[in-house]
Amino acid sequence: MDGKLTIRQWVAIAFLLRLLVMPFTLHGDLLHINKYPYFLSHGDWHVYEKAASDGVNYYPPLALIFISAYQFLAQFLFPPFESFLRSIAENGFDSVLSFDNLFFSLFLMKVPYLFFDGMLLSVGWKLLPNDEERRTFTVFWAVNPLAIYAPYMMGQIDLVPAFFTVLACYYSLQKGRGNLACLSIAGGCLFKVFPIIFLPLVVLVGGRNLKDYARLALVAIVPVALVYGGFYWISGKAVFKMFLDLSYNFDASQSLRILLLRVVQAGVYALVAVHILFARQGEIDCPLLIDYFLLIFLAVGGGLVLGVTQYWLWFIPFAILHAQRQPQRRAVFYVLLALIFLGGLRSRPAALGIFAPLNPEFFLSLPALQDATGFLFNQGTYDIVIDLATKAVLLSMAVVILKSLYGSAHFNFDWRRIIAR
Amino acid sequence: MIRFLTGLVFMAALGGDVALAGPPGLMERVFFYNDIYNFVGKPYPSPDFGRVRAVVQPFVSNCSNLNRVTIPFYVKDDARKGTLTFNLYQTGPGTKPLFSTAVDVGQFPSSAKIGTHYLAGVIHSIWFPPQPLSKKQNYFWELRADPDRPASGVGIYLTRPANAQLEPVSIDGVKGSAYGAFYSYCQFRFEWNRILSESGERLWREKYFLSFYLVLLGGVGAYFKKYAGK
């Protein structure tokens, strides 16, 4: 692909690309993510009530604790950062673009993502057998537009749970490390809820019988329940506001479309589960496990809103790990990235307006992709076409991977072994 | 009749050009700045225009060439009817009418989901000729029920969070603590000298951090060079 550059040079390129955008890009999500932890970093634990009284929800408790701890440290070291955070916490976001230490504050708010980014890269390397594959993974990750845009331009936190999900995949491959895999899922869930979808998969891979399954599930569920329980004790049901706000997305009784989608998703999950149960003993290797994770995401991805760009970061590590082993499927990966671009970047603040810190009036006045598509086409029709095309790509990828799974030597349809468990 | 008289007043005040503000051109639709974004917090419905006569929302524009106000309406699909009159005034020394237009509620599309999560309604844009000196000027817009074709089954959204650019909304002359949930826009003009000097000022303001940042970038460059070919 690139010919000459070494893996370390690609790491430097990855770092450079991220550094280049960190101080000069801002999205409201970054301010929201950093607003509420400010209160906790100053000793006020009633954060979820504050968010609920503002009519918004906040991320799960570990995200809150982690960002608060980071802010506590950073405010201590860099006092201007404290005044920036106090300004967004107390006065809202209206005057943020005229703040004196804006570039510096934006840079600091995104620094923790560099740590998780590096960790994700390092776990990705551990999943791969040789330097050449590690290098390919690094190239794909270094220049991946989503891996740069979502955390370092939007400031979204999804990179952290994505790291925990990859870590769960890594531990699932290590014999006797099922507990750590489940704890990784729990860690991810406490930053953002989505890694919970991988829990049944990790439990099935890590366990051998019902007792194992129950134990592993508890290893993941108990820490999550304890942390949520602690915050429920402090903030009451406000801690669950996120689930209530998103519940319309899960109410199958409201729409036949949602019902159909859930049936397809359950079907894919069931096929993955059956494959795990009937896989030959000890033959769940790295490529197979990556396929499992990717399949679960492909099923879930059918229900995601294409415009919420950061959600697609969840699957990028697995898509890269899959695509680098299957060069003939890389085109599909590129098509999917193109569709995410065509369906995302809808609002001006999320498109070129993300560079508003450099000149708010100029960058926020430049059109977003939706302005062009809305002018050229009927926007509603365009959205439906892109959405259906994405679902078709996800479904066809899922079918192809399932077909290859069930056609491989890994699969051994032996009922007696399952009953013996 | 009232619409006709209001139109005459506005035409007299502005030499007749405002009433002719038709669909905007491509440049206005492409390059604009969203100045006020007040569909925030937990918006809730105002009283139905079947029960109130006028809603008045004062605001300060923070950009030049103010030329659009966008108002999300809640709509009761089976009961909506009638006409509202939208008026825009500049305040300061005296109150100066700038623009007036009718909003036919019956022509609204069906109510659809708006906002991020849970609200439904219709987002309606009202374009008017750009106001070149609008930066830091005071204005108010008004939605008034048309006595000839009274509107009903429709209202705007109100919201509580304070906004430095807004005064609370008045409903039939009564000012409460809520604000109208709406957006305002200015047409953007490409004055490159101003754009570059503003960007330069912003960068210069943080010269110490940017010096450190450049050293950091240089360090990454040095690392890149060190491992070339290894």
Short mmCIF file of N, CA, C and O in Angstrom, two decimals, chain B residues 53-166:
data_model
loop_
_atom_site.label_atom_id
_atom_site.label_comp_id
_atom_site.label_asym_id
_atom_site.label_seq_id
_atom_site.Cartn_x
_atom_site.Cartn_y
_atom_site.Cartn_z
N ARG B 53 -53.50 36.28 21.09
CA ARG B 53 -53.50 37.14 19.90
C ARG B 53 -52.09 37.37 19.36
O ARG B 53 -51.89 37.42 18.15
N ALA B 54 -51.13 37.54 20.26
CA ALA B 54 -49.78 37.88 19.76
C ALA B 54 -48.68 37.34 20.65
O ALA B 54 -48.81 37.33 21.88
N VAL B 55 -47.64 36.88 20.01
CA VAL B 55 -46.43 36.44 20.72
C VAL B 55 -45.28 37.32 20.22
O VAL B 55 -45.08 37.45 19.01
N VAL B 56 -44.56 37.93 21.15
CA VAL B 56 -43.49 38.86 20.77
C VAL B 56 -42.17 38.39 21.38
O VAL B 56 -42.10 38.15 22.59
N GLN B 57 -41.14 38.25 20.54
CA GLN B 57 -39.84 37.78 21.03
C GLN B 57 -38.75 38.80 20.69
O GLN B 57 -38.31 38.91 19.54
N PRO B 58 -38.24 39.57 21.67
CA PRO B 58 -37.13 40.49 21.41
C PRO B 58 -35.79 39.72 21.37
O PRO B 58 -35.61 38.73 22.08
N PHE B 59 -34.87 40.23 20.56
CA PHE B 59 -33.55 39.59 20.48
C PHE B 59 -32.50 40.59 19.98
O PHE B 59 -32.85 41.63 19.41
N VAL B 60 -31.25 40.24 20.22
CA VAL B 60 -30.12 41.04 19.70
C VAL B 60 -29.42 40.19 18.65
O VAL B 60 -29.13 39.02 18.90
N SER B 61 -29.15 40.77 17.52
CA SER B 61 -28.42 40.03 16.49
C SER B 61 -26.93 40.23 16.71
O SER B 61 -26.47 41.34 16.96
N ASN B 62 -26.18 39.14 16.60
CA ASN B 62 -24.72 39.23 16.78
C ASN B 62 -23.98 39.13 15.45
O ASN B 62 -22.79 38.82 15.43
N CYS B 63 -24.70 39.30 14.34
CA CYS B 63 -24.01 39.22 13.05
C CYS B 63 -24.66 40.22 12.08
O CYS B 63 -25.81 40.63 12.27
N SER B 64 -23.90 40.57 11.08
CA SER B 64 -24.42 41.48 10.05
C SER B 64 -25.24 40.69 9.04
O SER B 64 -25.03 39.49 8.86
N ASN B 65 -26.13 41.38 8.37
CA ASN B 65 -26.94 40.78 7.29
C ASN B 65 -27.96 39.75 7.80
O ASN B 65 -28.16 38.70 7.19
N LEU B 66 -28.58 40.06 8.92
CA LEU B 66 -29.68 39.23 9.42
C LEU B 66 -30.72 39.09 8.30
O LEU B 66 -31.16 40.10 7.74
N ASN B 67 -31.08 37.84 7.97
CA ASN B 67 -32.05 37.69 6.87
C ASN B 67 -33.00 36.51 7.01
O ASN B 67 -33.72 36.17 6.08
N ARG B 68 -32.98 35.87 8.18
CA ARG B 68 -33.92 34.74 8.31
C ARG B 68 -34.21 34.46 9.78
O ARG B 68 -33.31 34.54 10.62
N VAL B 69 -35.47 34.10 10.03
CA VAL B 69 -35.86 33.59 11.34
C VAL B 69 -36.57 32.26 11.08
O VAL B 69 -37.40 32.16 10.19
N THR B 70 -36.18 31.25 11.83
CA THR B 70 -36.82 29.93 11.68
C THR B 70 -37.49 29.56 12.99
O THR B 70 -36.84 29.58 14.04
N ILE B 71 -38.77 29.26 12.91
CA ILE B 71 -39.54 28.99 14.13
C ILE B 71 -40.13 27.58 14.06
O ILE B 71 -40.86 27.26 13.11
N PRO B 72 -39.82 26.75 15.03
CA PRO B 72 -40.50 25.44 15.10
C PRO B 72 -41.90 25.63 15.70
O PRO B 72 -42.04 26.23 16.76
N PHE B 73 -42.91 25.16 15.00
CA PHE B 73 -44.29 25.22 15.48
C PHE B 73 -44.73 23.83 15.90
O PHE B 73 -44.37 22.84 15.26
N TYR B 74 -45.54 23.76 16.95
CA TYR B 74 -46.25 22.49 17.16
C TYR B 74 -47.58 22.60 16.43
O TYR B 74 -48.14 23.70 16.31
N VAL B 75 -48.03 21.51 15.91
CA VAL B 75 -49.21 21.53 15.04
C VAL B 75 -50.13 20.38 15.42
O VAL B 75 -49.67 19.25 15.57
N LYS B 76 -51.41 20.72 15.61
CA LYS B 76 -52.40 19.65 15.78
C LYS B 76 -52.98 19.38 14.39
O LYS B 76 -53.75 20.20 13.88
N ASP B 77 -52.56 18.28 13.79
CA ASP B 77 -52.85 18.05 12.38
C ASP B 77 -54.33 18.13 12.04
O ASP B 77 -54.71 18.64 10.99
N ASP B 78 -55.19 17.65 12.94
CA ASP B 78 -56.61 17.60 12.60
C ASP B 78 -57.32 18.93 12.90
O ASP B 78 -58.47 19.12 12.50
N ALA B 79 -56.66 19.86 13.59
CA ALA B 79 -57.35 21.08 14.00
C ALA B 79 -56.71 22.35 13.46
O ALA B 79 -57.22 23.44 13.66
N ARG B 80 -55.59 22.23 12.75
CA ARG B 80 -54.88 23.45 12.36
C ARG B 80 -55.60 24.17 11.23
O ARG B 80 -56.07 23.53 10.27
N LYS B 81 -55.67 25.48 11.35
CA LYS B 81 -56.30 26.29 10.30
C LYS B 81 -55.95 27.75 10.54
O LYS B 81 -55.43 28.11 11.60
N GLY B 82 -56.25 28.60 9.55
CA GLY B 82 -56.10 30.04 9.71
C GLY B 82 -54.73 30.57 9.31
O GLY B 82 -53.92 29.87 8.73
N THR B 83 -54.53 31.83 9.64
CA THR B 83 -53.32 32.53 9.21
C THR B 83 -52.72 33.30 10.39
O THR B 83 -53.46 33.85 11.21
N LEU B 84 -51.40 33.33 10.43
CA LEU B 84 -50.68 34.18 11.39
C LEU B 84 -49.95 35.25 10.60
O LEU B 84 -49.59 35.02 9.43
N THR B 85 -49.72 36.38 11.23
CA THR B 85 -48.90 37.40 10.58
C THR B 85 -47.58 37.50 11.32
O THR B 85 -47.56 37.65 12.55
N PHE B 86 -46.49 37.37 10.56
CA PHE B 86 -45.15 37.53 11.14
C PHE B 86 -44.68 38.95 10.86
O PHE B 86 -44.68 39.40 9.71
N ASN B 87 -44.28 39.66 11.90
CA ASN B 87 -43.74 41.02 11.75
C ASN B 87 -42.36 41.07 12.37
O ASN B 87 -42.14 40.49 13.44
N LEU B 88 -41.45 41.77 11.71
CA LEU B 88 -40.11 41.98 12.28
C LEU B 88 -39.90 43.49 12.46
O LEU B 88 -40.18 44.28 11.55
N TYR B 89 -39.44 43.87 13.65
CA TYR B 89 -39.19 45.28 13.95
C TYR B 89 -37.76 45.45 14.46
O TYR B 89 -37.22 44.56 15.12
N GLN B 90 -37.19 46.61 14.17
CA GLN B 90 -35.93 46.98 14.81
C GLN B 90 -36.26 47.96 15.92
O GLN B 90 -37.10 48.85 15.74
N THR B 91 -35.61 47.78 17.07
CA THR B 91 -35.86 48.70 18.18
C THR B 91 -34.59 49.50 18.44
O THR B 91 -33.58 49.34 17.76
N GLY B 92 -34.60 50.31 19.43
CA GLY B 92 -33.48 51.22 19.71
C GLY B 92 -34.12 52.57 19.90
O GLY B 92 -35.12 52.67 20.61
N PRO B 93 -33.58 53.60 19.28
CA PRO B 93 -34.34 54.85 19.33
C PRO B 93 -35.55 54.74 18.40
O PRO B 93 -35.43 54.82 17.19
N GLY B 94 -36.68 54.44 18.95
CA GLY B 94 -37.90 54.25 18.16
C GLY B 94 -38.03 52.81 17.67
O GLY B 94 -37.07 52.05 17.72
N THR B 95 -39.20 52.44 17.26
CA THR B 95 -39.44 51.09 16.74
C THR B 95 -39.73 51.19 15.25
O THR B 95 -40.61 51.94 14.84
N LYS B 96 -38.94 50.44 14.50
CA LYS B 96 -39.02 50.58 13.05
C LYS B 96 -39.49 49.26 12.44
O LYS B 96 -38.81 48.24 12.61
N PRO B 97 -40.63 49.24 11.76
CA PRO B 97 -41.07 47.99 11.13
C PRO B 97 -40.17 47.65 9.94
O PRO B 97 -39.83 48.53 9.14
N LEU B 98 -39.76 46.42 9.84
CA LEU B 98 -38.85 46.02 8.76
C LEU B 98 -39.49 45.08 7.76
O LEU B 98 -39.18 45.12 6.57
N PHE B 99 -40.35 44.22 8.25
CA PHE B 99 -40.84 43.18 7.35
C PHE B 99 -42.12 42.58 7.90
O PHE B 99 -42.30 42.48 9.11
N SER B 100 -42.99 42.19 7.01
CA SER B 100 -44.21 41.52 7.43
C SER B 100 -44.59 40.47 6.39
O SER B 100 -44.40 40.69 5.20
N THR B 101 -45.09 39.37 6.85
CA THR B 101 -45.56 38.35 5.91
C THR B 101 -46.62 37.49 6.59
O THR B 101 -46.68 37.43 7.82
N ALA B 102 -47.43 36.84 5.78
CA ALA B 102 -48.47 35.96 6.32
C ALA B 102 -47.94 34.53 6.40
O ALA B 102 -47.18 34.09 5.52
N VAL B 103 -48.32 33.84 7.44
CA VAL B 103 -47.95 32.43 7.58
C VAL B 103 -49.26 31.63 7.58
O VAL B 103 -50.05 31.72 8.53
N ASP B 104 -49.49 30.93 6.48
CA ASP B 104 -50.74 30.18 6.35
C ASP B 104 -50.59 28.82 7.02
O ASP B 104 -49.92 27.93 6.50
N VAL B 105 -51.21 28.68 8.16
CA VAL B 105 -51.06 27.45 8.95
C VAL B 105 -51.64 26.24 8.21
O VAL B 105 -51.13 25.12 8.32
N GLY B 106 -52.67 26.50 7.42
CA GLY B 106 -53.30 25.40 6.67
C GLY B 106 -52.36 24.79 5.64
O GLY B 106 -52.54 23.65 5.22
N GLN B 107 -51.35 25.58 5.21
CA GLN B 107 -50.41 25.08 4.21
C GLN B 107 -49.23 24.33 4.82
O GLN B 107 -48.37 23.83 4.09
N PHE B 108 -49.17 24.28 6.14
CA PHE B 108 -48.06 23.56 6.79
C PHE B 108 -48.09 22.08 6.41
O PHE B 108 -49.17 21.50 6.30
N PRO B 109 -46.93 21.47 6.26
CA PRO B 109 -46.93 20.01 6.08
C PRO B 109 -47.35 19.32 7.38
O PRO B 109 -47.51 19.98 8.42
N SER B 110 -47.52 18.02 7.31
CA SER B 110 -47.92 17.29 8.52
C SER B 110 -46.82 17.36 9.57
O SER B 110 -45.65 17.50 9.24
N SER B 111 -47.26 17.27 10.80
CA SER B 111 -46.31 17.31 11.91
C SER B 111 -45.33 16.14 11.81
O SER B 111 -45.72 15.02 11.49
N ALA B 112 -44.06 16.42 12.06
CA ALA B 112 -43.04 15.36 12.03
C ALA B 112 -42.11 15.56 13.21
O ALA B 112 -42.10 16.62 13.83
N LYS B 113 -41.29 14.54 13.47
CA LYS B 113 -40.35 14.63 14.61
C LYS B 113 -39.34 15.76 14.36
O LYS B 113 -38.75 15.84 13.30
N ILE B 114 -39.19 16.63 15.36
CA ILE B 114 -38.16 17.66 15.26
C ILE B 114 -37.31 17.59 16.51
O ILE B 114 -37.69 16.97 17.49
N GLY B 115 -36.19 18.26 16.49
CA GLY B 115 -35.32 18.19 17.65
C GLY B 115 -34.65 16.84 17.70
O GLY B 115 -34.78 16.02 16.78
N THR B 116 -33.93 16.59 18.77
CA THR B 116 -33.13 15.38 18.83
C THR B 116 -33.97 14.17 19.20
O THR B 116 -33.77 13.08 18.68
N HIS B 117 -34.90 14.34 20.11
CA HIS B 117 -35.50 13.13 20.66
C HIS B 117 -37.01 13.02 20.54
O HIS B 117 -37.53 12.07 19.99
N TYR B 118 -37.74 13.98 21.06
CA TYR B 118 -39.13 13.64 21.38
C TYR B 118 -40.17 14.63 20.90
O TYR B 118 -41.36 14.39 21.09
N LEU B 119 -39.79 15.76 20.31
CA LEU B 119 -40.78 16.76 19.96
C LEU B 119 -41.22 16.61 18.51
O LEU B 119 -40.45 16.16 17.67
N ALA B 120 -42.45 17.02 18.25
CA ALA B 120 -42.97 16.94 16.89
C ALA B 120 -43.49 18.31 16.49
O ALA B 120 -43.90 19.11 17.34
N GLY B 121 -43.50 18.57 15.20
CA GLY B 121 -44.03 19.84 14.72
C GLY B 121 -43.56 20.14 13.32
O GLY B 121 -43.23 19.24 12.55
N VAL B 122 -43.55 21.43 12.99
CA VAL B 122 -43.17 21.89 11.66
C VAL B 122 -42.14 23.01 11.84
O VAL B 122 -42.37 23.91 12.65
N ILE B 123 -41.04 22.93 11.11
CA ILE B 123 -40.04 23.99 11.19
C ILE B 123 -40.26 24.94 10.01
O ILE B 123 -40.17 24.53 8.86
N HIS B 124 -40.60 26.20 10.33
CA HIS B 124 -40.97 27.15 9.27
C HIS B 124 -39.97 28.29 9.22
O HIS B 124 -39.71 28.95 10.23
N SER B 125 -39.40 28.53 8.02
CA SER B 125 -38.43 29.61 7.85
C SER B 125 -39.08 30.83 7.24
O SER B 125 -39.88 30.71 6.30
N ILE B 126 -38.72 31.99 7.76
CA ILE B 126 -39.21 33.24 7.19
C ILE B 126 -37.99 34.05 6.74
O ILE B 126 -37.14 34.41 7.56
N TRP B 127 -37.89 34.25 5.43
CA TRP B 127 -36.75 34.98 4.86
C TRP B 127 -37.16 36.44 4.68
O TRP B 127 -38.31 36.72 4.31
N PHE B 128 -36.22 37.32 4.88
CA PHE B 128 -36.49 38.73 4.62
C PHE B 128 -35.20 39.36 4.08
O PHE B 128 -34.13 38.74 4.16
N PRO B 129 -35.28 40.56 3.54
CA PRO B 129 -34.07 41.15 2.95
C PRO B 129 -32.98 41.32 4.00
O PRO B 129 -33.28 41.69 5.14
N PRO B 130 -31.72 41.04 3.66
CA PRO B 130 -30.63 41.15 4.63
C PRO B 130 -30.56 42.55 5.25
O PRO B 130 -30.75 43.55 4.55
N GLN B 131 -30.30 42.59 6.54
CA GLN B 131 -30.16 43.86 7.25
C GLN B 131 -28.66 44.09 7.46
O GLN B 131 -28.07 43.52 8.39
N PRO B 132 -28.02 44.90 6.61
CA PRO B 132 -26.54 44.97 6.60
C PRO B 132 -25.93 45.38 7.94
O PRO B 132 -24.85 44.95 8.28
N LEU B 133 -26.62 46.22 8.70
CA LEU B 133 -26.03 46.72 9.95
C LEU B 133 -26.65 46.05 11.17
O LEU B 133 -26.83 46.67 12.21
N SER B 134 -27.00 44.81 11.02
CA SER B 134 -27.75 44.16 12.11
C SER B 134 -26.88 43.78 13.31
O SER B 134 -27.40 43.53 14.39
N LYS B 135 -25.56 43.75 13.14
CA LYS B 135 -24.70 43.31 14.26
C LYS B 135 -24.88 44.25 15.45
O LYS B 135 -24.79 45.47 15.33
N LYS B 136 -25.16 43.63 16.62
CA LYS B 136 -25.35 44.34 17.89
C LYS B 136 -26.60 45.23 17.90
O LYS B 136 -26.70 46.15 18.70
N GLN B 137 -27.53 44.98 17.00
CA GLN B 137 -28.78 45.75 16.99
C GLN B 137 -29.90 44.96 17.64
O GLN B 137 -29.87 43.72 17.65
N ASN B 138 -30.86 45.70 18.17
CA ASN B 138 -32.00 45.06 18.85
C ASN B 138 -33.18 44.94 17.89
O ASN B 138 -33.49 45.88 17.15
N TYR B 139 -33.83 43.79 17.97
CA TYR B 139 -34.99 43.52 17.11
C TYR B 139 -36.06 42.81 17.94
O TYR B 139 -35.80 42.34 19.04
N PHE B 140 -37.24 42.73 17.40
CA PHE B 140 -38.19 41.73 17.91
C PHE B 140 -39.03 41.21 16.75
O PHE B 140 -39.27 41.94 15.79
N TRP B 141 -39.35 39.95 16.84
CA TRP B 141 -40.31 39.43 15.89
C TRP B 141 -41.62 39.16 16.63
O TRP B 141 -41.63 38.94 17.84
N GLU B 142 -42.68 39.19 15.85
CA GLU B 142 -44.01 39.07 16.43
C GLU B 142 -44.82 38.11 15.57
O GLU B 142 -44.76 38.19 14.34
N LEU B 143 -45.56 37.25 16.20
CA LEU B 143 -46.53 36.41 15.47
C LEU B 143 -47.91 36.84 15.98
O LEU B 143 -48.18 36.77 17.18
N ARG B 144 -48.72 37.27 15.07
CA ARG B 144 -50.01 37.84 15.47
C ARG B 144 -51.13 37.06 14.77
O ARG B 144 -51.03 36.77 13.57
N ALA B 145 -52.15 36.72 15.53
CA ALA B 145 -53.28 36.00 14.94
C ALA B 145 -54.04 36.94 14.01
O ALA B 145 -54.26 38.10 14.35
N ASP B 146 -54.40 36.46 12.85
CA ASP B 146 -55.15 37.26 11.89
C ASP B 146 -56.63 37.24 12.26
O ASP B 146 -57.25 36.17 12.27
N PRO B 147 -57.22 38.41 12.58
CA PRO B 147 -58.63 38.40 13.01
C PRO B 147 -59.58 37.88 11.93
O PRO B 147 -60.64 37.34 12.25
N ASP B 148 -59.20 38.08 10.66
CA ASP B 148 -60.09 37.62 9.58
C ASP B 148 -60.07 36.10 9.43
O ASP B 148 -61.08 35.48 9.12
N ARG B 149 -58.88 35.54 9.57
CA ARG B 149 -58.76 34.06 9.46
C ARG B 149 -58.03 33.56 10.69
O ARG B 149 -56.85 33.21 10.64
N PRO B 150 -58.68 33.57 11.85
CA PRO B 150 -57.97 33.23 13.09
C PRO B 150 -57.33 31.84 13.02
O PRO B 150 -57.95 30.89 12.52
N ALA B 151 -56.10 31.80 13.48
CA ALA B 151 -55.37 30.52 13.46
C ALA B 151 -55.71 29.73 14.71
O ALA B 151 -55.97 30.30 15.78
N SER B 152 -55.70 28.45 14.58
CA SER B 152 -55.83 27.58 15.76
C SER B 152 -55.19 26.24 15.45
O SER B 152 -54.86 25.94 14.30
N GLY B 153 -54.98 25.47 16.50
CA GLY B 153 -54.32 24.17 16.33
C GLY B 153 -52.83 24.31 16.09
O GLY B 153 -52.19 23.40 15.54
N VAL B 154 -52.27 25.45 16.49
CA VAL B 154 -50.85 25.69 16.23
C VAL B 154 -50.29 26.63 17.30
O VAL B 154 -51.03 27.44 17.87
N GLY B 155 -49.03 26.50 17.59
CA GLY B 155 -48.36 27.38 18.55
C GLY B 155 -46.87 27.21 18.39
O GLY B 155 -46.41 26.36 17.62
N ILE B 156 -46.13 28.03 19.10
CA ILE B 156 -44.68 27.87 19.03
C ILE B 156 -44.20 27.07 20.26
O ILE B 156 -45.01 26.72 21.12
N TYR B 157 -42.92 26.78 20.30
CA TYR B 157 -42.34 26.15 21.49
C TYR B 157 -41.64 27.23 22.32
O TYR B 157 -41.05 28.16 21.77
N LEU B 158 -41.74 27.07 23.63
CA LEU B 158 -41.04 27.96 24.55
C LEU B 158 -39.99 27.15 25.29
O LEU B 158 -40.11 25.92 25.40
N THR B 159 -38.98 27.84 25.78
CA THR B 159 -37.95 27.13 26.54
C THR B 159 -37.43 28.02 27.66
O THR B 159 -37.56 29.25 27.60
N ARG B 160 -36.86 27.40 28.68
CA ARG B 160 -36.48 28.15 29.89
C ARG B 160 -35.04 28.65 29.93
O ARG B 160 -34.80 29.72 30.48
N PRO B 161 -34.06 27.87 29.42
CA PRO B 161 -32.67 28.30 29.62
C PRO B 161 -32.44 29.73 29.11
O PRO B 161 -32.89 30.08 28.02
N ALA B 162 -31.74 30.52 29.92
CA ALA B 162 -31.49 31.91 29.55
C ALA B 162 -30.52 31.98 28.36
O ALA B 162 -29.67 31.11 28.20
N ASN B 163 -30.70 32.99 27.54
CA ASN B 163 -29.82 33.20 26.40
C ASN B 163 -29.48 34.70 26.39
O ASN B 163 -30.38 35.54 26.42
N ALA B 164 -28.17 34.99 26.37
CA ALA B 164 -27.73 36.39 26.49
C ALA B 164 -28.27 37.27 25.38
O ALA B 164 -28.36 38.49 25.54
N GLN B 165 -28.67 36.67 24.26
CA GLN B 165 -29.15 37.47 23.13
C GLN B 165 -30.66 37.72 23.18
O GLN B 165 -31.19 38.39 22.32
N LEU B 166 -31.32 37.13 24.15
CA LEU B 166 -32.79 37.19 24.16
C LEU B 166 -33.35 37.82 25.42
O LEU B 166 -32.76 37.72 26.49
#
